Short mmCIF file of C-alpha atoms in Angstrom, two decimals:
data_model
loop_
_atom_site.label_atom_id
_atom_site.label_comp_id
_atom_site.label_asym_id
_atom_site.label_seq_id
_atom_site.Cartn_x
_atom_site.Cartn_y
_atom_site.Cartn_z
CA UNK X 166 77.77 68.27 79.35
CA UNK X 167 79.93 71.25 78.74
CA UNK X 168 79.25 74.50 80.57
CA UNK X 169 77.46 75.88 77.78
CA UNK X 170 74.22 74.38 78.46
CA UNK X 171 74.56 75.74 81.30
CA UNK X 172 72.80 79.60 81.91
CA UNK X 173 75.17 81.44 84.54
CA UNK X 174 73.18 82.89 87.25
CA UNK X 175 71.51 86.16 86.58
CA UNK X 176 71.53 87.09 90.39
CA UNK X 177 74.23 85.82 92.90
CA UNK X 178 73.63 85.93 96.97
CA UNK X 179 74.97 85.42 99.95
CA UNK X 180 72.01 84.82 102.00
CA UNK X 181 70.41 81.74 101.44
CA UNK X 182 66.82 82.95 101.04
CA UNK X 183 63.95 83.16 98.40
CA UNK X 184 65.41 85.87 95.72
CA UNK X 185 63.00 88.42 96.39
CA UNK X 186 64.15 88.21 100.10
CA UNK X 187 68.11 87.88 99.68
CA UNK X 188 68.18 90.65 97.13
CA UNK X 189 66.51 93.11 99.70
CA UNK X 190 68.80 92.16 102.37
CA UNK X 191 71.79 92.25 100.17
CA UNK X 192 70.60 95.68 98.69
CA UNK X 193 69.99 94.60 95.66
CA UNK X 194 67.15 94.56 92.80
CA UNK X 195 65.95 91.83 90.33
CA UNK X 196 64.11 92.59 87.11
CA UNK X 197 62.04 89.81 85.85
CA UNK X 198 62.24 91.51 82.27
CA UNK X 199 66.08 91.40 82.10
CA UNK X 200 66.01 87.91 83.27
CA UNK X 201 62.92 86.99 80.96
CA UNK X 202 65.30 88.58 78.07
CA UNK X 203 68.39 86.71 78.98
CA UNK X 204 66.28 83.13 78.97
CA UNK X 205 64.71 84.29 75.36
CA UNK X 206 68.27 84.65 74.23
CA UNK X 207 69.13 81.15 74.67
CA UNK X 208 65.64 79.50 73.11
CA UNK X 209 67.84 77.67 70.49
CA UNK X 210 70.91 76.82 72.14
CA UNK X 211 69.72 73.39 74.34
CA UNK X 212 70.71 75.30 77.29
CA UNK X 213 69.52 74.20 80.81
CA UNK X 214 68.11 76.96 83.64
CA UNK X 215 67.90 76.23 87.38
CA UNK X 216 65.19 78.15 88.94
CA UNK X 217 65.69 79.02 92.91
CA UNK X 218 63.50 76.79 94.64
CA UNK X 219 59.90 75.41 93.66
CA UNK X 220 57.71 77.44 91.16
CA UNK X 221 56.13 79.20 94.14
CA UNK X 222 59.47 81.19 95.33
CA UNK X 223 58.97 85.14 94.47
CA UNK X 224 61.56 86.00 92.43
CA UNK X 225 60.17 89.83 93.37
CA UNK X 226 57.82 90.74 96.04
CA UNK X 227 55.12 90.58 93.15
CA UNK X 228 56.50 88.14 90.40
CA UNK X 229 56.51 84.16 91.31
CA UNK X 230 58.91 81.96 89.25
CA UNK X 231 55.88 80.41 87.94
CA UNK X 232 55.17 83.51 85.81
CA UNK X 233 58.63 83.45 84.65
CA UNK X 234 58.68 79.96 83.36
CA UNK X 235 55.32 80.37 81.86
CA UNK X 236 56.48 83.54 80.02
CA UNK X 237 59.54 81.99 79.43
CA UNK X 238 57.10 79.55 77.27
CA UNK X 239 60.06 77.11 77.67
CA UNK X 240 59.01 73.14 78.76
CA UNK X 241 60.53 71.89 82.49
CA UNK X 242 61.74 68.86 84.05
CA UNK X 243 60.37 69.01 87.82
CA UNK X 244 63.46 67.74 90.19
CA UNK X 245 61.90 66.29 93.60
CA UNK X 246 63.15 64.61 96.51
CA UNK X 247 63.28 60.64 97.39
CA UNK X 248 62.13 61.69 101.22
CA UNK X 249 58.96 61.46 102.27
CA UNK X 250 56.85 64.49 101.30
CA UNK X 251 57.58 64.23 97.99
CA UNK X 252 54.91 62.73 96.75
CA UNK X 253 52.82 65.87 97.78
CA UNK X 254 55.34 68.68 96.65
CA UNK X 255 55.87 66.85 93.33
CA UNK X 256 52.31 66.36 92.53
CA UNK X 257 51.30 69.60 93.27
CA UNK X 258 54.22 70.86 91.73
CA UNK X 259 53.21 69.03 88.72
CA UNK X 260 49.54 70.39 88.88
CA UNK X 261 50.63 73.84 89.21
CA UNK X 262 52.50 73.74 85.72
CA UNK X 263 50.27 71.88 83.98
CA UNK X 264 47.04 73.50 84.90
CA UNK X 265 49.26 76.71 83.10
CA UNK X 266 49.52 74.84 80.17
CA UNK X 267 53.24 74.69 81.20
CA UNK X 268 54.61 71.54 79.39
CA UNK X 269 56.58 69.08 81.74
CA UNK X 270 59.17 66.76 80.11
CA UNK X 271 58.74 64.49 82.92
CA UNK X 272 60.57 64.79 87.20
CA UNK X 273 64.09 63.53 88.49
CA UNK X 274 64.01 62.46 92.13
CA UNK X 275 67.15 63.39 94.05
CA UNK X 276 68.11 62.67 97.90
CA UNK X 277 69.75 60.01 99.91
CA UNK X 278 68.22 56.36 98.91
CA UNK X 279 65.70 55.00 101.29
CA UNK X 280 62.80 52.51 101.17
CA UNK X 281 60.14 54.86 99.75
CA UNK X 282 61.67 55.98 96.78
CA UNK X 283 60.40 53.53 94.38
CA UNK X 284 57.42 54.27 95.39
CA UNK X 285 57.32 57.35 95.35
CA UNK X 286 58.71 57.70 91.42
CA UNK X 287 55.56 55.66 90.58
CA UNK X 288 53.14 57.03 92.32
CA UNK X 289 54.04 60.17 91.02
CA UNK X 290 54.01 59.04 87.37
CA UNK X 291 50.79 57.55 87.62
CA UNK X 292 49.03 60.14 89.29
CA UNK X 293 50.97 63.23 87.95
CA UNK X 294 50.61 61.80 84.06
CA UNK X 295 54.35 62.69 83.56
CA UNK X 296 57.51 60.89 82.77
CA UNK X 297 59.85 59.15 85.88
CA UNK X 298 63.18 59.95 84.07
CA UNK X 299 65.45 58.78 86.99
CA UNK X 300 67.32 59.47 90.16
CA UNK X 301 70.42 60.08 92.02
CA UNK X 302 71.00 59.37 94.92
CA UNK X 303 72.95 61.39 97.59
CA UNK X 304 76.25 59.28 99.44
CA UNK X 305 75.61 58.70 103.24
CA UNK X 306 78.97 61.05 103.66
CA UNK X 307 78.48 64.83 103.66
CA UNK X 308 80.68 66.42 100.86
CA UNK X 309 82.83 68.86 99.69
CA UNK X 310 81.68 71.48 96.90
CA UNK X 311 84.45 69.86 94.61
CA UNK X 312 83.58 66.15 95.32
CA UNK X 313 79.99 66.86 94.91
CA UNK X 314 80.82 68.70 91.64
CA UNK X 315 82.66 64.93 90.64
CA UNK X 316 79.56 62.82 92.11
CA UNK X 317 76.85 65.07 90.22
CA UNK X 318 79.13 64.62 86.87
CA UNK X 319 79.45 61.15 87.58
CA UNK X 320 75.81 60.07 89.34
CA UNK X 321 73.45 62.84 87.58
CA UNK X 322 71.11 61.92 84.73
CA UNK X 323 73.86 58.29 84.49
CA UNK X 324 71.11 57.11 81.56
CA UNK X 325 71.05 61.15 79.78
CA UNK X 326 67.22 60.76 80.14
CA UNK X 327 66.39 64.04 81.50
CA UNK X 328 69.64 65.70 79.05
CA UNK X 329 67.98 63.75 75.87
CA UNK X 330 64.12 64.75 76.42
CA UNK X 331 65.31 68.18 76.69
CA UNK X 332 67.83 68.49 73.87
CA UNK X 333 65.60 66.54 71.79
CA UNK X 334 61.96 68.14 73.00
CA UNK X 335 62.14 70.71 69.67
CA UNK X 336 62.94 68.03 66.81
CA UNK X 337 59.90 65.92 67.80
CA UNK X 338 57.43 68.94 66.88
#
């Protein structure tokens, strides 16, 4: 997909830490508002936003990302590892967002390929009432930022389930 379904970042850090965390560090201050403001701006425009981290991650000492997606009032498509644990993280994951009335287009599993995935992606589905809409996964061989930019382009989303359920989620209501 072109960059423009693509929000840039709001925030930028250096420190790889929740974003309450790396903006104090890095001196910096994040207003949920301004982000809330620049999501509303792009309601219409089939644009895809990457949260930091799992709905639990502060964004602000007091403001989980949770509350942003859910005043966002925008749908999500839960991304959760192949590994083991994932069945856990994703389901509660899942629970969290629903419980909020937080619509879920359905998860992506994404990590290096190994005997449980398959199980995992239905377990999930069954028990999380959600959508498997794929996976990718990872080559045995670390990479570099440019050849993982050419394996994501070339591996992510290979059937466009997760990019069609999203660019297609407002002409079904």
């Amino acid at each position: 997909m072109p960059d423009t379904y693509f929000l840039n970042p709001s925030f930028v850090f250096k420190t790889p830490a929740s974003p309450h965390y790396a903006a104090k560090l890095e001196g910096q201050s994040i207003d949920p508002k301004s982000l809330l403001t620049a999501i509303s701006k792009e309601r219409k425009n089939n644009t895809l936003i990457e949260g930091a981290g799992g709905v639990f991650v502060p964004i602000t000492e007091d403001y989980l990302t949770i509350r942003g997606i859910q005043e966002s009032n925008l749908g999500v498509v839960v991304v959760g590892s192949t590994e083991l644990g994932t069945i856990n993280h994703t389901l509660l994951t899942l629970e969290a967002l629903t419980s909020r009335f937080i619509p879920v287009f359905g998860f992506y599993l994404v990590g290096p390929e190994n005997p449980l995935q398959e199980d995992n992606a239905t377990i999930i589905q069954k028990l999380g009432g959600v959508s498997f809409l794929g996976s990718t996964n990872f080559p045995e061989q670390k990479l570099s930022s440019e050849e993982f930019k050419t394996f994501a382009l070339d591996q992510f989303d290979k059937n466009r389930n997760v990019i069609d359920v999203v660019i297609n989620v407002d002409d079904e209501s």
